[in-house]
Coordinates of C-alpha atoms in Angstrom, one line a residue:
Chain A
X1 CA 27.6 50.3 -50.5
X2 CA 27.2 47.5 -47.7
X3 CA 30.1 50.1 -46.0
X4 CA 28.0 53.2 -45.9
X5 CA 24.6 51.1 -45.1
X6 CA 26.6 49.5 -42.2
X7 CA 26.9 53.3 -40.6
X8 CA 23.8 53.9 -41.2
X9 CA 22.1 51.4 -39.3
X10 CA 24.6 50.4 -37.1
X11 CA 24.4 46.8 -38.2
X12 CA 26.4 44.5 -41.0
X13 CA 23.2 42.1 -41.5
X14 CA 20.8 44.2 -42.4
X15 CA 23.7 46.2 -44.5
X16 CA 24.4 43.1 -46.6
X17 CA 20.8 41.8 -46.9
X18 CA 19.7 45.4 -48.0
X19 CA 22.1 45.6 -50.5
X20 CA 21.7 41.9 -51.9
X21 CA 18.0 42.6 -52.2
X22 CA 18.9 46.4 -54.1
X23 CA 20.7 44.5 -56.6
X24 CA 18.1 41.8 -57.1
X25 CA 15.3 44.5 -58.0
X26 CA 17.8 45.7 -60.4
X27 CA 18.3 42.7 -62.1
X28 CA 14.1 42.1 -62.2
X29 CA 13.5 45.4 -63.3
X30 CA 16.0 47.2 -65.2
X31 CA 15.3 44.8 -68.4
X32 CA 11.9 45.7 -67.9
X33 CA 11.8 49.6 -66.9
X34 CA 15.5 50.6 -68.6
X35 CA 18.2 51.1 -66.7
X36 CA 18.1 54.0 -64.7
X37 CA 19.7 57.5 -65.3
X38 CA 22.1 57.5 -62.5
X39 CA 22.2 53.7 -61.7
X40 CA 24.5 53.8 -58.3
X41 CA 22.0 56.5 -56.6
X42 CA 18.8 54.7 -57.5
X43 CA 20.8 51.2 -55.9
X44 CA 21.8 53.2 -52.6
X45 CA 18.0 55.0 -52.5
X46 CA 16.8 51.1 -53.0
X47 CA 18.8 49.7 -50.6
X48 CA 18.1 52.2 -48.1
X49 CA 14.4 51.5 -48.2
X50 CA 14.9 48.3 -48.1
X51 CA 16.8 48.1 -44.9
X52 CA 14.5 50.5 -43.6
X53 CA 11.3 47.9 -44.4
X54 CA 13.0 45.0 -43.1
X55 CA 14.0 47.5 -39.3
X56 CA 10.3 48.0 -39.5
X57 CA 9.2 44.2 -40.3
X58 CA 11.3 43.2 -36.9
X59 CA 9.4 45.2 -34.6
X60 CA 11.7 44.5 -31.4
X61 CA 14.0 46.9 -33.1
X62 CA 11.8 50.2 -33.2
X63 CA 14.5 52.0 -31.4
X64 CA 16.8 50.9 -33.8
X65 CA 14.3 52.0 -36.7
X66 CA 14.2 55.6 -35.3
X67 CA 17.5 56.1 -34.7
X68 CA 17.9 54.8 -38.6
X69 CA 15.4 57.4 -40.0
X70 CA 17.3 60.3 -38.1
X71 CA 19.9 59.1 -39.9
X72 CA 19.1 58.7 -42.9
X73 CA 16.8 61.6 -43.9
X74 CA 18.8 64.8 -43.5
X75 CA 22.7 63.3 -45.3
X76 CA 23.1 64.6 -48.2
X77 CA 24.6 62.5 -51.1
X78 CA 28.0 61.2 -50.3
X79 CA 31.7 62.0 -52.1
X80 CA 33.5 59.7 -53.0
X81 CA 36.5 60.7 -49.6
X82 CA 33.6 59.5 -47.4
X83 CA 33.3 56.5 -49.0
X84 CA 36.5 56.0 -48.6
X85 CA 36.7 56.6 -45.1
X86 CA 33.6 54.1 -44.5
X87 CA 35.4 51.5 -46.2
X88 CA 38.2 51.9 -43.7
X89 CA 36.1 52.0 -40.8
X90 CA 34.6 48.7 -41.9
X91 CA 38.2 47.1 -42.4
X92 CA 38.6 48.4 -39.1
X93 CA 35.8 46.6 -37.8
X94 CA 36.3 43.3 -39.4
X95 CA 40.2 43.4 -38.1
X96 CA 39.1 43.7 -34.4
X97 CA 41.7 41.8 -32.2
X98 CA 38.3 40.9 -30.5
X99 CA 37.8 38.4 -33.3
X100 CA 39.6 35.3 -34.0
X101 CA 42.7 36.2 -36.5
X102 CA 41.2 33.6 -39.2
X103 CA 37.7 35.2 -39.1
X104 CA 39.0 38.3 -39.1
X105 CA 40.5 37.3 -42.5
X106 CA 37.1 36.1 -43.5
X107 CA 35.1 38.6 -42.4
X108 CA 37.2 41.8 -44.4
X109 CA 37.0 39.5 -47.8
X110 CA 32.8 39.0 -47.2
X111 CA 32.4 42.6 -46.1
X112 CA 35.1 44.1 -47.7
X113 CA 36.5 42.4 -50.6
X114 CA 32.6 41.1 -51.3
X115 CA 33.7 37.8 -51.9
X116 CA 30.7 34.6 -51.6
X117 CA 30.8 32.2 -48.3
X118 CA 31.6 29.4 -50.7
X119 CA 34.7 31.4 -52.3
X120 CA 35.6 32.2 -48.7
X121 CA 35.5 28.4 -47.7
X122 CA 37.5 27.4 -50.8
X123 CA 40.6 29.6 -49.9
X124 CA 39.9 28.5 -46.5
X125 CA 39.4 24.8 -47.1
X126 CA 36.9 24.6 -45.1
X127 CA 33.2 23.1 -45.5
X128 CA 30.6 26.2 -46.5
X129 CA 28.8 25.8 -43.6
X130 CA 31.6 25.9 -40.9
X131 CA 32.5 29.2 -42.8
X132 CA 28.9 30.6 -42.8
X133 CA 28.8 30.0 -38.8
X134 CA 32.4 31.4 -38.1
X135 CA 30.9 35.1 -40.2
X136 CA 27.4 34.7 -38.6
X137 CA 28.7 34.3 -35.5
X138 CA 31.1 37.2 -36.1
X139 CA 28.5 39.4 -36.8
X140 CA 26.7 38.5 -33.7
X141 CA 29.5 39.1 -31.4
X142 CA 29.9 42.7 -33.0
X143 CA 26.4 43.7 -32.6
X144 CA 26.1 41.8 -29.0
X145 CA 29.8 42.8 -27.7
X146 CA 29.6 46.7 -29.9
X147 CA 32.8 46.3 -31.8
X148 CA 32.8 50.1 -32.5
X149 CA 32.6 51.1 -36.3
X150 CA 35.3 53.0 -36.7
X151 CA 39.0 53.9 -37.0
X152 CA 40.4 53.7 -33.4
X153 CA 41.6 55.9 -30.9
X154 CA 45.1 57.6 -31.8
X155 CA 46.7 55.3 -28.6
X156 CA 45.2 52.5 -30.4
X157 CA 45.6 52.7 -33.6
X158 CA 49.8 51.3 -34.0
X159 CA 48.4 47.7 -31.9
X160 CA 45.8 47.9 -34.5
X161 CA 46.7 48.6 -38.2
X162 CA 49.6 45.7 -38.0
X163 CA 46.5 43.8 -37.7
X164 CA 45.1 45.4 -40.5
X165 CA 47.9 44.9 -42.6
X166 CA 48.1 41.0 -42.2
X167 CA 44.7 40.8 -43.2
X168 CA 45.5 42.8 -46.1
X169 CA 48.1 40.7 -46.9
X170 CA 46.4 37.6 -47.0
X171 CA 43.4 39.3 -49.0
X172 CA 46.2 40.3 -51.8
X173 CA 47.6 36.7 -51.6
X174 CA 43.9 35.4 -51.7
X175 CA 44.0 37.4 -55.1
X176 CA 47.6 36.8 -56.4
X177 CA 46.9 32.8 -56.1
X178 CA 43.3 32.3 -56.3
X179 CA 42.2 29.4 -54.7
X180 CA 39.4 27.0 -56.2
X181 CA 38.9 25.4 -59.2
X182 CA 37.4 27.6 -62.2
X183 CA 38.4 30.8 -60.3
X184 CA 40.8 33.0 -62.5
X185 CA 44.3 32.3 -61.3
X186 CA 44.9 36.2 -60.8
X187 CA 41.8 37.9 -59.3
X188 CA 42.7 41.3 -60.3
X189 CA 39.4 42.8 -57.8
X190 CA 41.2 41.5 -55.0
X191 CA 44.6 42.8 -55.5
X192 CA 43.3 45.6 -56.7
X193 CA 40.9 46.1 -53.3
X194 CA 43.9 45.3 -50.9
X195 CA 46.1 47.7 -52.4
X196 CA 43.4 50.6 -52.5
X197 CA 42.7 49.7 -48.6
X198 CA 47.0 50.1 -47.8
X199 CA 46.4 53.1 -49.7
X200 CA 43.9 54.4 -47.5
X201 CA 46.0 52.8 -44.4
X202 CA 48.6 54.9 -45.5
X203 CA 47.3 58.0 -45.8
X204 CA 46.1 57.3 -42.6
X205 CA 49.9 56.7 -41.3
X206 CA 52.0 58.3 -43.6
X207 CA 54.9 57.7 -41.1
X208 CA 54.6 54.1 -40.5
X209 CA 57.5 52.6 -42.0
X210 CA 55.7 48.4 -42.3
X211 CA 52.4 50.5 -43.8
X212 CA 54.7 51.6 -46.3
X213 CA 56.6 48.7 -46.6
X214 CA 53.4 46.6 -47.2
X215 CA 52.4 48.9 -50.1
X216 CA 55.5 48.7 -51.6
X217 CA 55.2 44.8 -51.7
X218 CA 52.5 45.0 -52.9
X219 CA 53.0 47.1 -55.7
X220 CA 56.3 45.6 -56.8
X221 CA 54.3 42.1 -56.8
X222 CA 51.4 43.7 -58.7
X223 CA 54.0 45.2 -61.5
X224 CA 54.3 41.7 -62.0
X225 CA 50.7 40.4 -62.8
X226 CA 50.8 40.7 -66.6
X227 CA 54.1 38.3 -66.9
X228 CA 53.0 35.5 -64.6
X229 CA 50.4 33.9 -66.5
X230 CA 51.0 32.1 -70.1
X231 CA 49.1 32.8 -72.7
X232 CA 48.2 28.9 -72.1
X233 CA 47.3 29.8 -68.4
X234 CA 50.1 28.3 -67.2
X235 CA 52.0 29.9 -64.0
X236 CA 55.4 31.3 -65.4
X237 CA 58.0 31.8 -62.5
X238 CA 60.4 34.8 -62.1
X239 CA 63.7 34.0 -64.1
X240 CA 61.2 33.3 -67.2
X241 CA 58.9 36.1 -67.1
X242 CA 59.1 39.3 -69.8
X243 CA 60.7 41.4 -68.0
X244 CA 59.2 44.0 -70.6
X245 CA 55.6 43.4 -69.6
X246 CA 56.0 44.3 -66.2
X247 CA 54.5 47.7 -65.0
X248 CA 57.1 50.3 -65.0
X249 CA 54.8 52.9 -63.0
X250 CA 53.9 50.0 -60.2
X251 CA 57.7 49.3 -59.9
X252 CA 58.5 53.5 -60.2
X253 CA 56.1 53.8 -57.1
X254 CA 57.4 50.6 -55.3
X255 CA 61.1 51.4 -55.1
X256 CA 60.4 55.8 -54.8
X257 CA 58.6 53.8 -51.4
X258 CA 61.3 51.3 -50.9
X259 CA 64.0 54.3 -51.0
X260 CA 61.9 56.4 -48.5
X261 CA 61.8 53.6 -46.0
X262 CA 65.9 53.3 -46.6
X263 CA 66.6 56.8 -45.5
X264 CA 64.2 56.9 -43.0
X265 CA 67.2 54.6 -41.4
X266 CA 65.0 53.1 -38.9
X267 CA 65.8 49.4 -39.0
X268 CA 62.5 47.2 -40.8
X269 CA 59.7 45.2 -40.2
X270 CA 59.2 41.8 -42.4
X271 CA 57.2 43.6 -45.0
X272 CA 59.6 46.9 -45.3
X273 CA 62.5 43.8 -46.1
X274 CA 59.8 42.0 -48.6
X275 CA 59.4 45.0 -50.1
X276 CA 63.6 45.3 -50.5
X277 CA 64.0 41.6 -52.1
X278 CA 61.1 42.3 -54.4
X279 CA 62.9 46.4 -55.3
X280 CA 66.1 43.5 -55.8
X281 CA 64.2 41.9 -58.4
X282 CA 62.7 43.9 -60.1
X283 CA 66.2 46.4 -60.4
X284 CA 67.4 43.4 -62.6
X285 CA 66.6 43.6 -66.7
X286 CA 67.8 40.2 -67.0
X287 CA 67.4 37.4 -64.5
X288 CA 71.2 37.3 -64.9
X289 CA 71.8 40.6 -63.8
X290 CA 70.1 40.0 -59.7
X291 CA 71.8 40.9 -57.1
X292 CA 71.4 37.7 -55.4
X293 CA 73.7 38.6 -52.5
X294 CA 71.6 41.4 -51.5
X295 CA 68.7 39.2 -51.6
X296 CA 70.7 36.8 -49.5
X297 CA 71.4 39.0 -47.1
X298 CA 67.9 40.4 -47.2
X299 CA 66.6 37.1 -46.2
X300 CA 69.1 36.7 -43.5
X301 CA 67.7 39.6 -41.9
X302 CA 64.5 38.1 -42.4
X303 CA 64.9 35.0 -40.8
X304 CA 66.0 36.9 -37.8
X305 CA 62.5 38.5 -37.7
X306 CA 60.5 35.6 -38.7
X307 CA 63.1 32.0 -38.1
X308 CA 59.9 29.8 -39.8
X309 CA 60.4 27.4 -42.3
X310 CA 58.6 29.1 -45.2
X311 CA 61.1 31.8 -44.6
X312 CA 64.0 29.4 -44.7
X313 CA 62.9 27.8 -47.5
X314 CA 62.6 30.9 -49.6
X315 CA 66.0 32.2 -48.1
X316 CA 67.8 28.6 -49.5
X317 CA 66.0 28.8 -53.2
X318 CA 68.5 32.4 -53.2
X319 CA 71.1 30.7 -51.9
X320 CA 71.4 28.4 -54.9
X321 CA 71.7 31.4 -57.3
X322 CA 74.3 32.8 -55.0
X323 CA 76.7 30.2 -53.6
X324 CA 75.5 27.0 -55.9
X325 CA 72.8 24.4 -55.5
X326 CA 74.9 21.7 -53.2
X327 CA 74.7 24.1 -50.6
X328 CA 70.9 25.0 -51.0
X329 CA 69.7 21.0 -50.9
X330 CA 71.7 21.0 -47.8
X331 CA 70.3 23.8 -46.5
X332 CA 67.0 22.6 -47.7
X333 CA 67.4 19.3 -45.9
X334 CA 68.1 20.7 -43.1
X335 CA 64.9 21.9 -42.9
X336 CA 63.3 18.7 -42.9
X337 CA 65.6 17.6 -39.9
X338 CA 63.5 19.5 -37.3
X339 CA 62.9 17.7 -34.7
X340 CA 59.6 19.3 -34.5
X341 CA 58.6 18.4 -37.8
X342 CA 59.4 15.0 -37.2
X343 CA 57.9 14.3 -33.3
X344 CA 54.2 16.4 -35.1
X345 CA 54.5 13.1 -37.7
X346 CA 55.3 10.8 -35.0
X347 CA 51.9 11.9 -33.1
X348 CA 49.8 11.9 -36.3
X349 CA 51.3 8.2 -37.1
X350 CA 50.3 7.5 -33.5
X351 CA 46.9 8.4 -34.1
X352 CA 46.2 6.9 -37.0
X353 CA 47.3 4.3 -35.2
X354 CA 50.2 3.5 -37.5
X355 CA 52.6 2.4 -34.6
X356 CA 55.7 1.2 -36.2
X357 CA 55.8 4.2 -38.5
X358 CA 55.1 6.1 -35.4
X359 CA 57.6 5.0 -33.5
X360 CA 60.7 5.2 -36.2
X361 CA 59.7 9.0 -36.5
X362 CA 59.8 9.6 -32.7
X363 CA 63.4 7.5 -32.9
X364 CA 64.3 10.4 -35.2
X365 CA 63.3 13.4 -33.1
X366 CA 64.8 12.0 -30.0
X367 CA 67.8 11.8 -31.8
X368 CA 67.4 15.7 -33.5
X369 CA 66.4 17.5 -30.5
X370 CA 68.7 18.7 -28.1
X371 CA 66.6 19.5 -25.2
X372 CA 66.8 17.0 -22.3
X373 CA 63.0 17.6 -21.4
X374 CA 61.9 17.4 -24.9
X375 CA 63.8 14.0 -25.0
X376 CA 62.2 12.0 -22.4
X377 CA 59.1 13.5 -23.0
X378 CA 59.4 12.5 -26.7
X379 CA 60.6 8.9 -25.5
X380 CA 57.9 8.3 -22.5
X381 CA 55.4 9.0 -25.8
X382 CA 57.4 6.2 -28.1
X383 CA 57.3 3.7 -25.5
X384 CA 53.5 4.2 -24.4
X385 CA 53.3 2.9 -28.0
X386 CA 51.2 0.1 -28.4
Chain B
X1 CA 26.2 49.8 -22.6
X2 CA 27.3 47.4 -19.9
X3 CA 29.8 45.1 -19.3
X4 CA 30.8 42.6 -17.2
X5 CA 34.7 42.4 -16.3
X6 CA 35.0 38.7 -14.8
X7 CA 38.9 38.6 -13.0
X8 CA 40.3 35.0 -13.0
X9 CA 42.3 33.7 -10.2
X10 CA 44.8 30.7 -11.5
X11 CA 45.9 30.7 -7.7
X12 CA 49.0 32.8 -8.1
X13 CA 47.7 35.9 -7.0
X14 CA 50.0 38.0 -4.3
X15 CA 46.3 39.5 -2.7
X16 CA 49.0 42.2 -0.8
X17 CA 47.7 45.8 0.6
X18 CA 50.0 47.0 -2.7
X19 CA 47.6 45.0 -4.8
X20 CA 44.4 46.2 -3.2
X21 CA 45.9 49.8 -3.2
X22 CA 46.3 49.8 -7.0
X23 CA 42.6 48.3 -7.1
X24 CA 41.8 51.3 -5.1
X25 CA 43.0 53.6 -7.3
X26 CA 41.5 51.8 -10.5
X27 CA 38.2 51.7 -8.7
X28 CA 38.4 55.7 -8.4
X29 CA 39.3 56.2 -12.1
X30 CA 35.9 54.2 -13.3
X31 CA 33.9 56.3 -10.6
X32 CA 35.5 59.6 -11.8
X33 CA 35.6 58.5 -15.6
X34 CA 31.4 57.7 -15.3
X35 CA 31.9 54.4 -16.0
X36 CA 31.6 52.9 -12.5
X37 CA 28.6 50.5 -12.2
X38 CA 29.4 47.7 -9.4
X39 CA 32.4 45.5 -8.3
X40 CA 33.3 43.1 -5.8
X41 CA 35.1 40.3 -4.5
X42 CA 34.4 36.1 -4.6
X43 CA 35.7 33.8 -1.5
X44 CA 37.4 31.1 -3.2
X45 CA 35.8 27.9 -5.1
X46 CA 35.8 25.9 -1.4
X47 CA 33.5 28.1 -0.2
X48 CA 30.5 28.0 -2.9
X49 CA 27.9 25.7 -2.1
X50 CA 25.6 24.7 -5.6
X51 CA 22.2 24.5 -5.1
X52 CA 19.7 22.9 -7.8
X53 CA 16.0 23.1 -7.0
X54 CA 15.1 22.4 -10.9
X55 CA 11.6 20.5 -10.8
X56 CA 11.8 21.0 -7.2
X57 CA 14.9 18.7 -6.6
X58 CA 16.4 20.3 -3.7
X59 CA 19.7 19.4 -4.3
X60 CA 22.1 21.0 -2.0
X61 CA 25.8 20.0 -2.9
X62 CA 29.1 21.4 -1.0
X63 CA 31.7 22.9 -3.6
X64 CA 31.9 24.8 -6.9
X65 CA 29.5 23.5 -10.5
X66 CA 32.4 22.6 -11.7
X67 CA 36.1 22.0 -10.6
X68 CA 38.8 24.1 -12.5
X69 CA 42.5 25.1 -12.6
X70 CA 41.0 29.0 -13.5
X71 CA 38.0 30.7 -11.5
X72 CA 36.5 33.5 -10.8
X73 CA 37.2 35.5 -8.3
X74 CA 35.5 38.8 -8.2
X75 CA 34.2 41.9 -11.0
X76 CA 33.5 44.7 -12.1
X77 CA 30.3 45.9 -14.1
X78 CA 31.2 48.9 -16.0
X79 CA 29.7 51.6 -18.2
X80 CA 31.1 52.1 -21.8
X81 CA 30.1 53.2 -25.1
X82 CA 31.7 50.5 -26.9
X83 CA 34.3 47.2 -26.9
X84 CA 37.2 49.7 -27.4
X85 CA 36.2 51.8 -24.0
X86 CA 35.7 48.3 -22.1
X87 CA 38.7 46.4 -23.4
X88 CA 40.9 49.4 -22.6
X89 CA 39.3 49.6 -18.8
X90 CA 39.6 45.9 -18.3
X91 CA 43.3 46.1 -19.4
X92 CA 43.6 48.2 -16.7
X93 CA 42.4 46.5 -14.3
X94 CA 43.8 43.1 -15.1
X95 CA 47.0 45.2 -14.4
X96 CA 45.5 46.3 -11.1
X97 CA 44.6 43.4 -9.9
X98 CA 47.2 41.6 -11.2
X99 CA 45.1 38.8 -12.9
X100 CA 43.4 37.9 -16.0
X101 CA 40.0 39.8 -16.8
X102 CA 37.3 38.6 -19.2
X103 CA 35.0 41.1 -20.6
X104 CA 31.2 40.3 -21.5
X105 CA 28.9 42.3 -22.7
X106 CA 25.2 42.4 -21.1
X107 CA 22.2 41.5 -23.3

């Protein structure tokens, strides 16, 4: 609804507030009058007028108001594709590479995924009133700037959907962890909401191997949902889930994708691979029965496109089905012998003023990095301690 | 809808008749496209002169408002429908002119 409101008058404040006020007559009156015969119609026709009252209250906008009533009198009720299609141009518009990549993020799950500021601010662990500033002001520069409300240009659109798909990504992840306490640990809306928007990506780019790849992931993770909560609540991990309550239609549709991007024989993007461990996986009956050396060598591929620690890390928990868990800890503690990891400390001791703490961990990144620059940059730093 | 396209000068411009010649041609695209408005070009920070008569003050100092690595150095105002339009037209002038464009949109 705030989707198709949004076209309609061209702005995603008066969208939202519109809507938000429909709703809140329904909730006054509908105990009262009875609920109405067709429910969704009588919300959009409220909302409408609604947003048409308040473009009429602010009476700098008359232009605005105009346009609005053009608009809105002559459509005819909308199908359900259109819908569709305004929800994309919204996703669209909340991705804009104009906007900072974490309010993007924010933006899609307010607009998009309809999720509160103070839900927002949880997964973001941030205060709710930073969070209400970074969408307001959001909103402001796409009114002020005209952030176009739509799906781009053909030369545009590649550049953009990979931006679209990490947002999408993190919206399903914001769903398959919920953050916040008292929030259910799955929140089947938002999986459900990212998965429907790939879809629509998709259908959009039917060619593009990561779209697919991204669907795939998602669907193979989904297929999972069911298993990965106890009865208790309680998170259960992959080698103890029942195998036999996993979706066999999610998994079906996952690997028919996972096989498509195969003999396409173009080589992968990081979600295309995700998608392959998690077609592994879920190939196996029995925990016993994974093919940890494909996924081994899945995740060395990986770490080629992506060499960050998270990557690593998951890459050295396969390891130690594969070749044994002495050679996953050291693998493991490799990790934690970055230099990086340990001159970031070093600084942060620094600062809190912590100087002999401070100074051991820059003692340890001299010694780990092998850059001569890095070296006496990292050692003019230890000896300006005080 | 207008824009301003500010182009930022770090200093390591080449400012060679190659460079103007592809600003040239840029300059011709906007004008044939519709979305030519205005552009020109800033002497460097040295030469400004700030002036604040706030309250009558009079104050007439020599040099930039403020001192910085970046500054501007000239821009265009163009015509667009949208951010999409400008972004893509200041793209191609930042590869024109060989330097870093900001775009801004006017109230």
């Amino acid at each position: 609804m705030v989707a198709a409101l949004t076209r309609r008058f061209g702005d995603l404040d008066i969208a939202e507030e519109a809507a938000a006020e429909a709703f809140a007559t329904a909730v006054e009156r509908w105990p009262a009058d009875g609920v109405p015969p067709n429910p969704g119609a009588w919300l959009t026709m409220t909302a409408n007028r609604k947003a048409i009252d308040r473009l009429r209250r602010e009476s700098k906008r008359d232009e605005k108001e105009q346009e609005a009533l053009i608009r809105y009198a002559p459509e005819p009720p909308e199908p359900t594709g259109a819908i569709d299609d305004e929800r994309l141009r919204l996703v669209f518009t909340c991705c804009h590479p104009a906007l900072a990549p974490e309010t993007r993020v924010a933006l899609t799950l307010r607009m998009v995924g309809g999720l509160t500021v103070p839900e927002i601010a949880r997964a973001f662990l941030v205060r709710e009133s930073t969070m209400e500033q970074r969408i307001t002001r959001a909103k402001g520069k796409i009114k002020a700037a005209r952030i176009p409300y739509r799906v781009p240009a053909a030369e545009d659109l590649e550049a953009r959907v990979s931006g679209v798909l990490a947002v999408l990504f993190l919206v399903f992840n914001e769903g398959y962890l919920a953050t916040g306490s008292g929030a259910e640990p799955v929140r089947r809306d938002l999986t459900a909401e990212a998965i429907r928007l790939t879809r629509l990506v998709r259908s959009l780019l039917p060619a593009d191997g990561e779209v697919a790849g991204l669907l795939a992931l998602m669907l193979l993770t989904e297929a999972r949902r069911a298993a990965r909560v106890s009865a208790t609540g309680e998170l259960v991990a992959l080698p103890e889930q029942d195998r036999g309550a996993w979706d066999p239609a999610l998994i079906a549709e996952g690997h028919g994708l996972v096989r498509e991007r195969l003999a396409a024989g173009v080589a992968p993007g990081p979600y295309q691979i995700l998608a392959a461990i998690n077609a592994v996986h879920t190939s196996a009956r029995d925990v016993r029965d994974t093919d940890w050396s494909q996924v081994v060598a899945l995740y060395d591929q990986l770490v080629r496109l992506d060499p960050s620690p998270v990557v690593a890390l998951n890459r050295a928990v396969a390891v130690a089905e594969l070749d044994g868990p002495e050679v996953a800890l050291a693998a493991v503690d490799r990790l934690a012998e970055r230099h990086s990891y340990h001159a970031a400390r070093a600084d942060l001791l620094r600062r809190l003023g912590r100087s002999r703490d401070s100074r051991a961990a820059y003692d340890r990144a001299i010694a780990l990095t092998a850059n001569p620059a890095e070296a006496a940059y990292l050692t003019r730093r230890r000896d300006q301690l005080g | 809808m207008q824009y301003l396209v500010s182009v930022i000068d770090d200093g390591t411009g080449r400012d060679d008749p190659e460079e103007q010649a592809a600003i040239d041609v840029f300059n011709e695209r906007l004008k044939a496209g519709g979305n030519w408005v205005f552009a020109g070009g800033l002497g460097v920070p040295g030469t400004a002169t700030t002036v604040d008569n706030r309250a009558g003050a009079g104050l007439i100092t020599d040099g930039p408002f403020v001192e910085t690595k970046e500054y501007l150095i000239g821009f265009w105002i163009i015509e667009a429908p949208d951010l999409d339009v400008a972004l893509r037209l200041a793209g191609e002038g930042s590869r024109a002119c060989n330097r870093k464009t900001e775009v801004r949109p006017f109230l």
